[in-house]
Amino acid sequence: MKKWIFVVFALAFVTVSLLGAVEDSGYSGLWEAEYVAKDQTLQMQFYRKGNNNGFRVAIEAFRGLTLEIILSDSRSVIFQLVREAGIFECKGSFKSGYGRGEYEFQADKTFASKMSDLGYPGMSSKKQYEMAMLDVNTKFIRDLRELGYRGLDLDQFIEMKIHGASAEYARAMASLGYKDIAADKLVEMRIHSVSPEFVRKMNEAGYQDLSASKLVEFRIHGVSPDRVKEFRSLGYDTLTANKLVEFQIHGVTPEFVRELKKLGYENVSANKLVEMRIHNVSPSFIRRVQEDKKTNPDVDDLISMRIHNNWD
């Protein structure tokens, strides 16, 4: 009796293991697509077991798919999205630039070997699927490694691909003086849109040799070359990088400075502008004080009135 129980248990274990293997190696789901006329690409969405991956793909990257089919009134279609890690076999229909259907992923049998040669042996089918979905290929990895990005795991390369921290971006930043940027910092810069163009414009505005972290801080708080130009036109042409960030944090805007000038407050120091905003010394408050006092209190008095609420 015990022998039979053991056999049944063993068979059950094998069956569950096989089912798990089938589930782990079979990657299929649903796709949706929308034509983007501006750059002649497809915005693709792939859905699988609660996961959603979205990205744009040039129409030329597909096999069996043309612009005529995409823009048709209604047409059934079978096409392929080819990646180095494997092929997405898609079927469904398109109508007037919109499509939907089903897909099945066919892993490339040589890709795991190529990755092993790069120092990543034993890659799982799940990881290969992820790399195919995001088009993380051997060239992407080799190009980054040539720039010094070695010792990274595959998840780090995947994250860099997701956010556009490519070798091209790293080279462009290096040409502007930002060499040997750590992988996670390079990703952070891309997340916050620290583009080479942004760096060049900040350089032209007089802010050279900013750290990568300060550039990220500028983008987070909305410090821009145009904002610098506006402040300079109002007489604030020696603001430090930290003061620009402080202005943004506390809401010291060119509009605020212009309103103060209209009310008779010229050449207020940068520190006093911040202090005024911290204590809510607004143009409307100043107007009320002026109407009540029939005079223009100085900035320190205005701040004191706000702090102590004794202006009236």
PDB file of C-alpha atoms in Angstrom:
ATOM      1  CA  MET A   1       0.000   0.000   0.000  1.00  0.00           C
ATOM      2  CA  LYS A   2       2.814   2.394   0.968  1.00  0.00           C
ATOM      3  CA  LYS A   3       4.549   1.583  -2.323  1.00  0.00           C
ATOM      4  CA  TRP A   4       1.449   2.613  -4.313  1.00  0.00           C
ATOM      5  CA  ILE A   5       1.117   5.821  -2.308  1.00  0.00           C
ATOM      6  CA  PHE A   6       4.749   6.612  -3.087  1.00  0.00           C
ATOM      7  CA  VAL A   7       4.208   5.938  -6.812  1.00  0.00           C
ATOM      8  CA  VAL A   8       1.085   8.127  -6.919  1.00  0.00           C
ATOM      9  CA  PHE A   9       2.945  10.896  -5.074  1.00  0.00           C
ATOM     10  CA  ALA A  10       5.906  10.618  -7.432  1.00  0.00           C
ATOM     11  CA  LEU A  11       3.656  10.744 -10.497  1.00  0.00           C
ATOM     12  CA  ALA A  12       1.844  13.754  -9.101  1.00  0.00           C
ATOM     13  CA  PHE A  13       5.159  15.488  -8.468  1.00  0.00           C
ATOM     14  CA  VAL A  14       6.359  14.786 -12.012  1.00  0.00           C
ATOM     15  CA  THR A  15       3.047  15.988 -13.443  1.00  0.00           C
ATOM     16  CA  VAL A  16       3.170  19.255 -11.481  1.00  0.00           C
ATOM     17  CA  SER A  17       6.818  19.747 -12.443  1.00  0.00           C
ATOM     18  CA  LEU A  18       6.047  19.210 -16.119  1.00  0.00           C
ATOM     19  CA  LEU A  19       3.084  21.560 -15.983  1.00  0.00           C
ATOM     20  CA  GLY A  20       5.292  24.153 -14.317  1.00  0.00           C
ATOM     21  CA  ALA A  21       7.920  23.718 -17.004  1.00  0.00           C
ATOM     22  CA  VAL A  22       5.327  24.094 -19.744  1.00  0.00           C
ATOM     23  CA  GLU A  23       3.926  27.200 -18.102  1.00  0.00           C
ATOM     24  CA  ASP A  24       7.407  28.650 -17.621  1.00  0.00           C
ATOM     25  CA  SER A  25       8.530  28.049 -21.186  1.00  0.00           C
ATOM     26  CA  GLY A  26       5.303  29.018 -22.953  1.00  0.00           C
ATOM     27  CA  TYR A  27       4.993  32.754 -23.453  1.00  0.00           C
ATOM     28  CA  SER A  28       1.870  33.977 -25.184  1.00  0.00           C
ATOM     29  CA  GLY A  29      -0.766  36.625 -24.701  1.00  0.00           C
ATOM     30  CA  LEU A  30      -2.584  39.509 -26.339  1.00  0.00           C
ATOM     31  CA  TRP A  31      -1.327  42.498 -28.295  1.00  0.00           C
ATOM     32  CA  GLU A  32      -2.754  45.884 -29.216  1.00  0.00           C
ATOM     33  CA  ALA A  33      -1.293  48.458 -31.578  1.00  0.00           C
ATOM     34  CA  GLU A  34      -1.868  52.068 -32.564  1.00  0.00           C
ATOM     35  CA  TYR A  35      -0.271  53.778 -35.549  1.00  0.00           C
ATOM     36  CA  VAL A  36       1.709  56.949 -34.724  1.00  0.00           C
ATOM     37  CA  ALA A  37       1.784  58.988 -37.923  1.00  0.00           C
ATOM     38  CA  LYS A  38       4.305  61.539 -36.602  1.00  0.00           C
ATOM     39  CA  ASP A  39       7.209  59.106 -36.766  1.00  0.00           C
ATOM     40  CA  GLN A  40       5.560  56.219 -38.646  1.00  0.00           C
ATOM     41  CA  THR A  41       5.780  53.760 -35.785  1.00  0.00           C
ATOM     42  CA  LEU A  42       3.438  51.413 -33.981  1.00  0.00           C
ATOM     43  CA  GLN A  43       2.775  51.891 -30.295  1.00  0.00           C
ATOM     44  CA  MET A  44       2.604  48.268 -29.208  1.00  0.00           C
ATOM     45  CA  GLN A  45       1.141  46.849 -26.010  1.00  0.00           C
ATOM     46  CA  PHE A  46       1.740  43.231 -25.053  1.00  0.00           C
ATOM     47  CA  TYR A  47      -0.366  41.657 -22.303  1.00  0.00           C
ATOM     48  CA  ARG A  48       0.509  38.428 -20.535  1.00  0.00           C
ATOM     49  CA  LYS A  49      -0.781  37.146 -17.172  1.00  0.00           C
ATOM     50  CA  GLY A  50      -1.341  40.592 -15.719  1.00  0.00           C
ATOM     51  CA  ASN A  51       1.889  42.027 -17.182  1.00  0.00           C
ATOM     52  CA  ASN A  52       1.843  44.885 -19.649  1.00  0.00           C
ATOM     53  CA  ASN A  53       4.764  45.931 -21.849  1.00  0.00           C
ATOM     54  CA  GLY A  54       4.468  48.971 -24.079  1.00  0.00           C
ATOM     55  CA  PHE A  55       6.930  50.416 -26.597  1.00  0.00           C
ATOM     56  CA  ARG A  56       7.147  51.941 -30.055  1.00  0.00           C
ATOM     57  CA  VAL A  57       8.425  49.965 -32.999  1.00  0.00           C
ATOM     58  CA  ALA A  58       9.356  51.136 -36.490  1.00  0.00           C
ATOM     59  CA  ILE A  59       7.130  49.484 -39.093  1.00  0.00           C
ATOM     60  CA  GLU A  60      10.250  48.235 -40.897  1.00  0.00           C
ATOM     61  CA  ALA A  61      11.052  46.063 -37.860  1.00  0.00           C
ATOM     62  CA  PHE A  62       8.065  43.791 -38.586  1.00  0.00           C
ATOM     63  CA  ARG A  63       7.833  40.953 -41.067  1.00  0.00           C
ATOM     64  CA  GLY A  64       4.581  40.646 -42.988  1.00  0.00           C
ATOM     65  CA  LEU A  65       3.227  44.041 -41.929  1.00  0.00           C
ATOM     66  CA  THR A  66       2.928  47.146 -44.085  1.00  0.00           C
ATOM     67  CA  LEU A  67       1.501  50.627 -43.675  1.00  0.00           C
ATOM     68  CA  GLU A  68      -1.258  49.709 -46.138  1.00  0.00           C
ATOM     69  CA  ILE A  69      -2.366  46.835 -43.906  1.00  0.00           C
ATOM     70  CA  ILE A  70      -2.208  48.977 -40.759  1.00  0.00           C
ATOM     71  CA  LEU A  71      -4.378  51.710 -42.284  1.00  0.00           C
ATOM     72  CA  SER A  72      -6.818  49.362 -44.002  1.00  0.00           C
ATOM     73  CA  ASP A  73     -10.571  49.454 -43.313  1.00  0.00           C
ATOM     74  CA  SER A  74     -10.350  45.976 -41.832  1.00  0.00           C
ATOM     75  CA  ARG A  75      -7.867  43.227 -42.511  1.00  0.00           C
ATOM     76  CA  SER A  76      -6.790  40.013 -40.841  1.00  0.00           C
ATOM     77  CA  VAL A  77      -3.044  39.635 -40.646  1.00  0.00           C
ATOM     78  CA  ILE A  78      -0.214  37.381 -39.491  1.00  0.00           C
ATOM     79  CA  PHE A  79       3.115  39.093 -38.836  1.00  0.00           C
ATOM     80  CA  GLN A  80       6.294  38.774 -36.814  1.00  0.00           C
ATOM     81  CA  LEU A  81       8.264  41.052 -34.525  1.00  0.00           C
ATOM     82  CA  VAL A  82      11.835  39.811 -34.788  1.00  0.00           C
ATOM     83  CA  ARG A  83      14.287  40.238 -31.927  1.00  0.00           C
ATOM     84  CA  GLU A  84      17.706  38.668 -31.447  1.00  0.00           C
ATOM     85  CA  ALA A  85      16.386  36.771 -28.414  1.00  0.00           C
ATOM     86  CA  GLY A  86      13.381  35.402 -30.297  1.00  0.00           C
ATOM     87  CA  ILE A  87      10.373  36.060 -32.487  1.00  0.00           C
ATOM     88  CA  PHE A  88       6.890  37.204 -31.541  1.00  0.00           C
ATOM     89  CA  GLU A  89       4.409  35.450 -33.820  1.00  0.00           C
ATOM     90  CA  CYS A  90       1.377  37.735 -34.000  1.00  0.00           C
ATOM     91  CA  LYS A  91      -2.038  37.255 -35.539  1.00  0.00           C
ATOM     92  CA  GLY A  92      -5.112  39.435 -35.439  1.00  0.00           C
ATOM     93  CA  SER A  93      -6.551  42.328 -37.408  1.00  0.00           C
ATOM     94  CA  PHE A  94      -6.043  46.007 -38.195  1.00  0.00           C
ATOM     95  CA  LYS A  95      -8.571  48.714 -38.901  1.00  0.00           C
ATOM     96  CA  SER A  96      -7.780  52.376 -39.580  1.00  0.00           C
ATOM     97  CA  GLY A  97      -4.500  52.343 -37.685  1.00  0.00           C
ATOM     98  CA  TYR A  98      -5.647  50.246 -34.743  1.00  0.00           C
ATOM     99  CA  GLY A  99      -4.933  46.556 -34.271  1.00  0.00           C
ATOM    100  CA  ARG A 100      -5.325  43.757 -31.794  1.00  0.00           C
ATOM    101  CA  GLY A 101      -4.889  40.033 -31.562  1.00  0.00           C
ATOM    102  CA  GLU A 102      -2.825  37.261 -30.011  1.00  0.00           C
ATOM    103  CA  TYR A 103       0.888  36.524 -29.925  1.00  0.00           C
ATOM    104  CA  GLU A 104       3.178  33.628 -29.116  1.00  0.00           C
ATOM    105  CA  PHE A 105       6.878  33.951 -28.358  1.00  0.00           C
ATOM    106  CA  GLN A 106       9.372  31.613 -30.011  1.00  0.00           C
ATOM    107  CA  ALA A 107      12.753  31.783 -28.269  1.00  0.00           C
ATOM    108  CA  ASP A 108      15.919  31.852 -30.394  1.00  0.00           C
ATOM    109  CA  LYS A 109      17.838  28.664 -29.595  1.00  0.00           C
ATOM    110  CA  THR A 110      21.253  30.282 -30.044  1.00  0.00           C
ATOM    111  CA  PHE A 111      20.677  33.369 -27.914  1.00  0.00           C
ATOM    112  CA  ALA A 112      21.395  31.701 -24.567  1.00  0.00           C
ATOM    113  CA  SER A 113      24.741  30.510 -25.928  1.00  0.00           C
ATOM    114  CA  LYS A 114      25.611  34.031 -27.101  1.00  0.00           C
ATOM    115  CA  MET A 115      24.781  35.397 -23.664  1.00  0.00           C
ATOM    116  CA  SER A 116      26.894  32.688 -22.049  1.00  0.00           C
ATOM    117  CA  ASP A 117      29.833  33.832 -24.184  1.00  0.00           C
ATOM    118  CA  LEU A 118      29.287  37.335 -22.769  1.00  0.00           C
ATOM    119  CA  GLY A 119      29.515  35.957 -19.251  1.00  0.00           C
ATOM    120  CA  TYR A 120      25.865  35.243 -18.507  1.00  0.00           C
ATOM    121  CA  PRO A 121      25.445  31.457 -18.440  1.00  0.00           C
ATOM    122  CA  GLY A 122      22.274  29.613 -17.503  1.00  0.00           C
ATOM    123  CA  MET A 123      19.871  32.307 -18.606  1.00  0.00           C
ATOM    124  CA  SER A 124      16.254  31.361 -17.860  1.00  0.00           C
ATOM    125  CA  SER A 125      13.532  31.260 -20.498  1.00  0.00           C
ATOM    126  CA  LYS A 126      11.736  34.004 -18.557  1.00  0.00           C
ATOM    127  CA  LYS A 127      14.765  36.288 -18.771  1.00  0.00           C
ATOM    128  CA  GLN A 128      15.149  35.555 -22.479  1.00  0.00           C
ATOM    129  CA  TYR A 129      11.497  36.471 -22.999  1.00  0.00           C
ATOM    130  CA  GLU A 130      11.987  39.762 -21.122  1.00  0.00           C
ATOM    131  CA  MET A 131      15.074  40.607 -23.161  1.00  0.00           C
ATOM    132  CA  ALA A 132      13.246  39.863 -26.402  1.00  0.00           C
ATOM    133  CA  MET A 133      10.268  41.966 -25.352  1.00  0.00           C
ATOM    134  CA  LEU A 134      12.499  44.972 -24.614  1.00  0.00           C
ATOM    135  CA  ASP A 135      14.988  44.244 -27.424  1.00  0.00           C
ATOM    136  CA  VAL A 136      17.980  43.914 -25.102  1.00  0.00           C
ATOM    137  CA  ASN A 137      20.408  42.361 -27.545  1.00  0.00           C
ATOM    138  CA  THR A 138      24.074  41.424 -27.525  1.00  0.00           C
ATOM    139  CA  LYS A 139      25.081  44.619 -29.380  1.00  0.00           C
ATOM    140  CA  PHE A 140      23.396  46.780 -26.735  1.00  0.00           C
ATOM    141  CA  ILE A 141      25.353  44.964 -24.010  1.00  0.00           C
ATOM    142  CA  ARG A 142      28.668  44.901 -25.895  1.00  0.00           C
ATOM    143  CA  ASP A 143      28.483  48.613 -26.718  1.00  0.00           C
ATOM    144  CA  LEU A 144      27.917  49.519 -23.060  1.00  0.00           C
ATOM    145  CA  ARG A 145      30.669  47.161 -21.906  1.00  0.00           C
ATOM    146  CA  GLU A 146      33.106  48.835 -24.291  1.00  0.00           C
ATOM    147  CA  LEU A 147      32.343  52.105 -22.481  1.00  0.00           C
ATOM    148  CA  GLY A 148      33.208  50.567 -19.139  1.00  0.00           C
ATOM    149  CA  TYR A 149      29.857  49.221 -18.013  1.00  0.00           C
ATOM    150  CA  ARG A 150      31.112  45.824 -16.935  1.00  0.00           C
ATOM    151  CA  GLY A 151      30.086  43.668 -14.034  1.00  0.00           C
ATOM    152  CA  LEU A 152      26.420  44.553 -14.467  1.00  0.00           C
ATOM    153  CA  ASP A 153      23.737  41.909 -14.145  1.00  0.00           C
ATOM    154  CA  LEU A 154      21.113  41.395 -16.815  1.00  0.00           C
ATOM    155  CA  ASP A 155      18.447  43.242 -14.834  1.00  0.00           C
ATOM    156  CA  GLN A 156      20.647  46.332 -14.859  1.00  0.00           C
ATOM    157  CA  PHE A 157      21.031  46.126 -18.634  1.00  0.00           C
ATOM    158  CA  ILE A 158      17.269  45.679 -18.940  1.00  0.00           C
ATOM    159  CA  GLU A 159      16.686  48.767 -16.799  1.00  0.00           C
ATOM    160  CA  MET A 160      19.123  50.766 -18.917  1.00  0.00           C
ATOM    161  CA  LYS A 161      17.297  49.681 -22.067  1.00  0.00           C
ATOM    162  CA  ILE A 162      13.886  50.578 -20.623  1.00  0.00           C
ATOM    163  CA  HIS A 163      14.995  54.114 -19.822  1.00  0.00           C
ATOM    164  CA  GLY A 164      17.150  54.725 -22.897  1.00  0.00           C
ATOM    165  CA  ALA A 165      20.496  54.719 -21.086  1.00  0.00           C
ATOM    166  CA  SER A 166      22.235  53.443 -24.191  1.00  0.00           C
ATOM    167  CA  ALA A 167      25.844  53.585 -25.334  1.00  0.00           C
ATOM    168  CA  GLU A 168      24.886  56.462 -27.646  1.00  0.00           C
ATOM    169  CA  TYR A 169      23.537  58.444 -24.691  1.00  0.00           C
ATOM    170  CA  ALA A 170      26.589  57.623 -22.553  1.00  0.00           C
ATOM    171  CA  ARG A 171      28.934  58.740 -25.338  1.00  0.00           C
ATOM    172  CA  ALA A 172      27.013  61.991 -25.851  1.00  0.00           C
ATOM    173  CA  MET A 173      27.212  62.773 -22.134  1.00  0.00           C
ATOM    174  CA  ALA A 174      30.905  61.846 -22.038  1.00  0.00           C
ATOM    175  CA  SER A 175      31.596  64.329 -24.840  1.00  0.00           C
ATOM    176  CA  LEU A 176      30.153  67.020 -22.559  1.00  0.00           C
ATOM    177  CA  GLY A 177      32.448  66.040 -19.710  1.00  0.00           C
ATOM    178  CA  TYR A 178      30.295  63.472 -17.954  1.00  0.00           C
ATOM    179  CA  LYS A 179      32.518  60.410 -18.148  1.00  0.00           C
ATOM    180  CA  ASP A 180      32.445  57.261 -16.055  1.00  0.00           C
ATOM    181  CA  ILE A 181      28.892  57.891 -14.858  1.00  0.00           C
ATOM    182  CA  ALA A 182      27.636  54.910 -12.834  1.00  0.00           C
ATOM    183  CA  ALA A 183      24.916  52.828 -14.474  1.00  0.00           C
ATOM    184  CA  ASP A 184      22.260  53.747 -11.913  1.00  0.00           C
ATOM    185  CA  LYS A 185      23.106  57.464 -12.221  1.00  0.00           C
ATOM    186  CA  LEU A 186      22.962  57.228 -16.014  1.00  0.00           C
ATOM    187  CA  VAL A 187      19.483  55.702 -15.686  1.00  0.00           C
ATOM    188  CA  GLU A 188      18.455  58.434 -13.240  1.00  0.00           C
ATOM    189  CA  MET A 189      19.604  61.112 -15.680  1.00  0.00           C
ATOM    190  CA  ARG A 190      17.522  59.553 -18.445  1.00  0.00           C
ATOM    191  CA  ILE A 191      14.475  59.176 -16.199  1.00  0.00           C
ATOM    192  CA  HIS A 192      14.574  62.913 -15.464  1.00  0.00           C
ATOM    193  CA  SER A 193      15.286  63.922 -19.090  1.00  0.00           C
ATOM    194  CA  VAL A 194      18.809  65.210 -18.607  1.00  0.00           C
ATOM    195  CA  SER A 195      19.518  65.303 -22.320  1.00  0.00           C
ATOM    196  CA  PRO A 196      22.735  66.413 -24.026  1.00  0.00           C
ATOM    197  CA  GLU A 197      20.782  69.382 -25.416  1.00  0.00           C
ATOM    198  CA  PHE A 198      19.700  70.412 -21.903  1.00  0.00           C
ATOM    199  CA  VAL A 199      23.322  70.257 -20.694  1.00  0.00           C
ATOM    200  CA  ARG A 200      24.553  72.322 -23.647  1.00  0.00           C
ATOM    201  CA  LYS A 201      21.905  75.003 -23.067  1.00  0.00           C
ATOM    202  CA  MET A 202      22.720  75.191 -19.358  1.00  0.00           C
ATOM    203  CA  ASN A 203      26.395  75.557 -20.306  1.00  0.00           C
ATOM    204  CA  GLU A 204      25.483  78.426 -22.631  1.00  0.00           C
ATOM    205  CA  ALA A 205      23.510  80.002 -19.791  1.00  0.00           C
ATOM    206  CA  GLY A 206      26.683  80.053 -17.690  1.00  0.00           C
ATOM    207  CA  TYR A 207      26.259  76.900 -15.645  1.00  0.00           C
ATOM    208  CA  GLN A 208      29.193  74.710 -16.643  1.00  0.00           C
ATOM    209  CA  ASP A 209      30.679  71.796 -14.759  1.00  0.00           C
ATOM    210  CA  LEU A 210      27.507  70.983 -12.877  1.00  0.00           C
ATOM    211  CA  SER A 211      27.489  67.553 -11.276  1.00  0.00           C
ATOM    212  CA  ALA A 212      25.248  64.842 -12.667  1.00  0.00           C
ATOM    213  CA  SER A 213      23.222  65.011  -9.443  1.00  0.00           C
ATOM    214  CA  LYS A 214      22.760  68.783  -9.789  1.00  0.00           C
ATOM    215  CA  LEU A 215      21.554  68.374 -13.382  1.00  0.00           C
ATOM    216  CA  VAL A 216      19.000  65.842 -12.157  1.00  0.00           C
ATOM    217  CA  GLU A 217      17.989  68.260  -9.398  1.00  0.00           C
ATOM    218  CA  PHE A 218      17.531  71.021 -11.979  1.00  0.00           C
ATOM    219  CA  ARG A 219      15.174  68.818 -13.991  1.00  0.00           C
ATOM    220  CA  ILE A 220      13.229  67.651 -10.954  1.00  0.00           C
ATOM    221  CA  HIS A 221      12.548  71.218  -9.818  1.00  0.00           C
ATOM    222  CA  GLY A 222      12.072  72.757 -13.255  1.00  0.00           C
ATOM    223  CA  VAL A 223      15.230  74.872 -13.469  1.00  0.00           C
ATOM    224  CA  SER A 224      15.604  75.607 -17.166  1.00  0.00           C
ATOM    225  CA  PRO A 225      17.773  77.803 -19.426  1.00  0.00           C
ATOM    226  CA  ASP A 226      14.692  79.889 -20.200  1.00  0.00           C
ATOM    227  CA  ARG A 227      14.071  80.461 -16.489  1.00  0.00           C
ATOM    228  CA  VAL A 228      17.694  81.571 -16.054  1.00  0.00           C
ATOM    229  CA  LYS A 229      17.277  84.001 -18.957  1.00  0.00           C
ATOM    230  CA  GLU A 230      14.135  85.497 -17.402  1.00  0.00           C
ATOM    231  CA  PHE A 231      15.817  86.109 -14.061  1.00  0.00           C
ATOM    232  CA  ARG A 232      18.786  87.738 -15.782  1.00  0.00           C
ATOM    233  CA  SER A 233      16.486  90.138 -17.586  1.00  0.00           C
ATOM    234  CA  LEU A 234      15.196  91.162 -14.131  1.00  0.00           C
ATOM    235  CA  GLY A 235      18.703  91.839 -12.801  1.00  0.00           C
ATOM    236  CA  TYR A 236      19.448  88.498 -11.163  1.00  0.00           C
ATOM    237  CA  ASP A 237      22.431  87.436 -13.249  1.00  0.00           C
ATOM    238  CA  THR A 238      24.666  85.943 -10.547  1.00  0.00           C
ATOM    239  CA  LEU A 239      22.363  83.299  -9.085  1.00  0.00           C
ATOM    240  CA  THR A 240      24.131  80.141  -7.967  1.00  0.00           C
ATOM    241  CA  ALA A 241      22.903  76.711  -9.003  1.00  0.00           C
ATOM    242  CA  ASN A 242      21.693  76.082  -5.444  1.00  0.00           C
ATOM    243  CA  LYS A 243      19.833  79.387  -5.364  1.00  0.00           C
ATOM    244  CA  LEU A 244      18.060  78.570  -8.633  1.00  0.00           C
ATOM    245  CA  VAL A 245      16.819  75.325  -7.091  1.00  0.00           C
ATOM    246  CA  GLU A 246      15.827  77.175  -3.915  1.00  0.00           C
ATOM    247  CA  PHE A 247      13.848  79.677  -5.992  1.00  0.00           C
ATOM    248  CA  GLN A 248      11.959  76.855  -7.661  1.00  0.00           C
ATOM    249  CA  ILE A 249      11.252  75.053  -4.394  1.00  0.00           C
ATOM    250  CA  HIS A 250       9.794  78.143  -2.727  1.00  0.00           C
ATOM    251  CA  GLY A 251       8.020  79.584  -5.757  1.00  0.00           C
ATOM    252  CA  VAL A 252      10.218  82.582  -6.460  1.00  0.00           C
ATOM    253  CA  THR A 253       9.198  83.057 -10.067  1.00  0.00           C
ATOM    254  CA  PRO A 254       9.931  85.845 -12.566  1.00  0.00           C
ATOM    255  CA  GLU A 255       6.229  86.751 -12.302  1.00  0.00           C
ATOM    256  CA  PHE A 256       6.617  87.212  -8.532  1.00  0.00           C
ATOM    257  CA  VAL A 257       9.631  89.487  -9.034  1.00  0.00           C
ATOM    258  CA  ARG A 258       7.816  91.546 -11.674  1.00  0.00           C
ATOM    259  CA  GLU A 259       4.821  92.026  -9.360  1.00  0.00           C
ATOM    260  CA  LEU A 260       7.139  93.244  -6.596  1.00  0.00           C
ATOM    261  CA  LYS A 261       8.715  95.747  -8.975  1.00  0.00           C
ATOM    262  CA  LYS A 262       5.273  97.107  -9.880  1.00  0.00           C
ATOM    263  CA  LEU A 263       4.594  97.614  -6.170  1.00  0.00           C
ATOM    264  CA  GLY A 264       7.829  99.590  -5.720  1.00  0.00           C
ATOM    265  CA  TYR A 265      10.137  96.853  -4.463  1.00  0.00           C
ATOM    266  CA  GLU A 266      13.166  96.994  -6.747  1.00  0.00           C
ATOM    267  CA  ASN A 267      16.377  95.020  -6.345  1.00  0.00           C
ATOM    268  CA  VAL A 268      15.187  92.771  -3.544  1.00  0.00           C
ATOM    269  CA  SER A 269      18.019  90.376  -2.696  1.00  0.00           C
ATOM    270  CA  ALA A 270      17.733  86.736  -3.680  1.00  0.00           C
ATOM    271  CA  ASN A 271      17.705  85.651  -0.035  1.00  0.00           C
ATOM    272  CA  LYS A 272      14.930  88.116   0.822  1.00  0.00           C
ATOM    273  CA  LEU A 273      12.860  86.913  -2.131  1.00  0.00           C
ATOM    274  CA  VAL A 274      12.997  83.395  -0.726  1.00  0.00           C
ATOM    275  CA  GLU A 275      12.194  84.641   2.776  1.00  0.00           C
ATOM    276  CA  MET A 276       9.186  86.565   1.444  1.00  0.00           C
ATOM    277  CA  ARG A 277       7.819  83.452  -0.227  1.00  0.00           C
ATOM    278  CA  ILE A 278       8.438  81.297   2.838  1.00  0.00           C
ATOM    279  CA  HIS A 279       6.370  83.682   4.962  1.00  0.00           C
ATOM    280  CA  ASN A 280       3.733  84.241   2.272  1.00  0.00           C
ATOM    281  CA  VAL A 281       4.495  87.901   1.684  1.00  0.00           C
ATOM    282  CA  SER A 282       2.500  87.942  -1.532  1.00  0.00           C
ATOM    283  CA  PRO A 283       1.721  90.856  -3.850  1.00  0.00           C
ATOM    284  CA  SER A 284      -1.904  90.800  -2.667  1.00  0.00           C
ATOM    285  CA  PHE A 285      -0.734  91.015   0.977  1.00  0.00           C
ATOM    286  CA  ILE A 286       1.562  93.925   0.135  1.00  0.00           C
ATOM    287  CA  ARG A 287      -1.276  95.781  -1.597  1.00  0.00           C
ATOM    288  CA  ARG A 288      -3.498  95.384   1.461  1.00  0.00           C
ATOM    289  CA  VAL A 289      -0.739  96.718   3.703  1.00  0.00           C
ATOM    290  CA  GLN A 290      -0.093  99.655   1.387  1.00  0.00           C
ATOM    291  CA  GLU A 291      -3.771 100.563   1.323  1.00  0.00           C
ATOM    292  CA  ASP A 292      -3.994 100.321   5.113  1.00  0.00           C
ATOM    293  CA  LYS A 293      -0.705 102.045   6.004  1.00  0.00           C
ATOM    294  CA  LYS A 294      -0.726 104.534   3.123  1.00  0.00           C
ATOM    295  CA  THR A 295       2.977 103.845   2.776  1.00  0.00           C
ATOM    296  CA  ASN A 296       5.490 101.240   1.560  1.00  0.00           C
ATOM    297  CA  PRO A 297       6.992  99.292   4.479  1.00  0.00           C
ATOM    298  CA  ASP A 298      10.410  97.815   3.745  1.00  0.00           C
ATOM    299  CA  VAL A 299      10.803  94.106   3.054  1.00  0.00           C
ATOM    300  CA  ASP A 300      11.901  93.220   6.595  1.00  0.00           C
ATOM    301  CA  ASP A 301       8.849  94.986   8.042  1.00  0.00           C
ATOM    302  CA  LEU A 302       6.565  93.129   5.656  1.00  0.00           C
ATOM    303  CA  ILE A 303       8.090  89.815   6.714  1.00  0.00           C
ATOM    304  CA  SER A 304       7.778  90.754  10.379  1.00  0.00           C
ATOM    305  CA  MET A 305       4.136  91.707   9.905  1.00  0.00           C
ATOM    306  CA  ARG A 306       3.464  88.333   8.316  1.00  0.00           C
ATOM    307  CA  ILE A 307       5.300  86.424  11.036  1.00  0.00           C
ATOM    308  CA  HIS A 308       3.630  88.252  13.915  1.00  0.00           C
ATOM    309  CA  ASN A 309       0.323  88.977  12.174  1.00  0.00           C
ATOM    310  CA  ASN A 310       0.408  92.541  13.469  1.00  0.00           C
ATOM    311  CA  TRP A 311       0.181  94.552  10.295  1.00  0.00           C
ATOM    312  CA  ASP A 312      -3.395  95.587  10.926  1.00  0.00           C
TER     313      ASP A 312
END
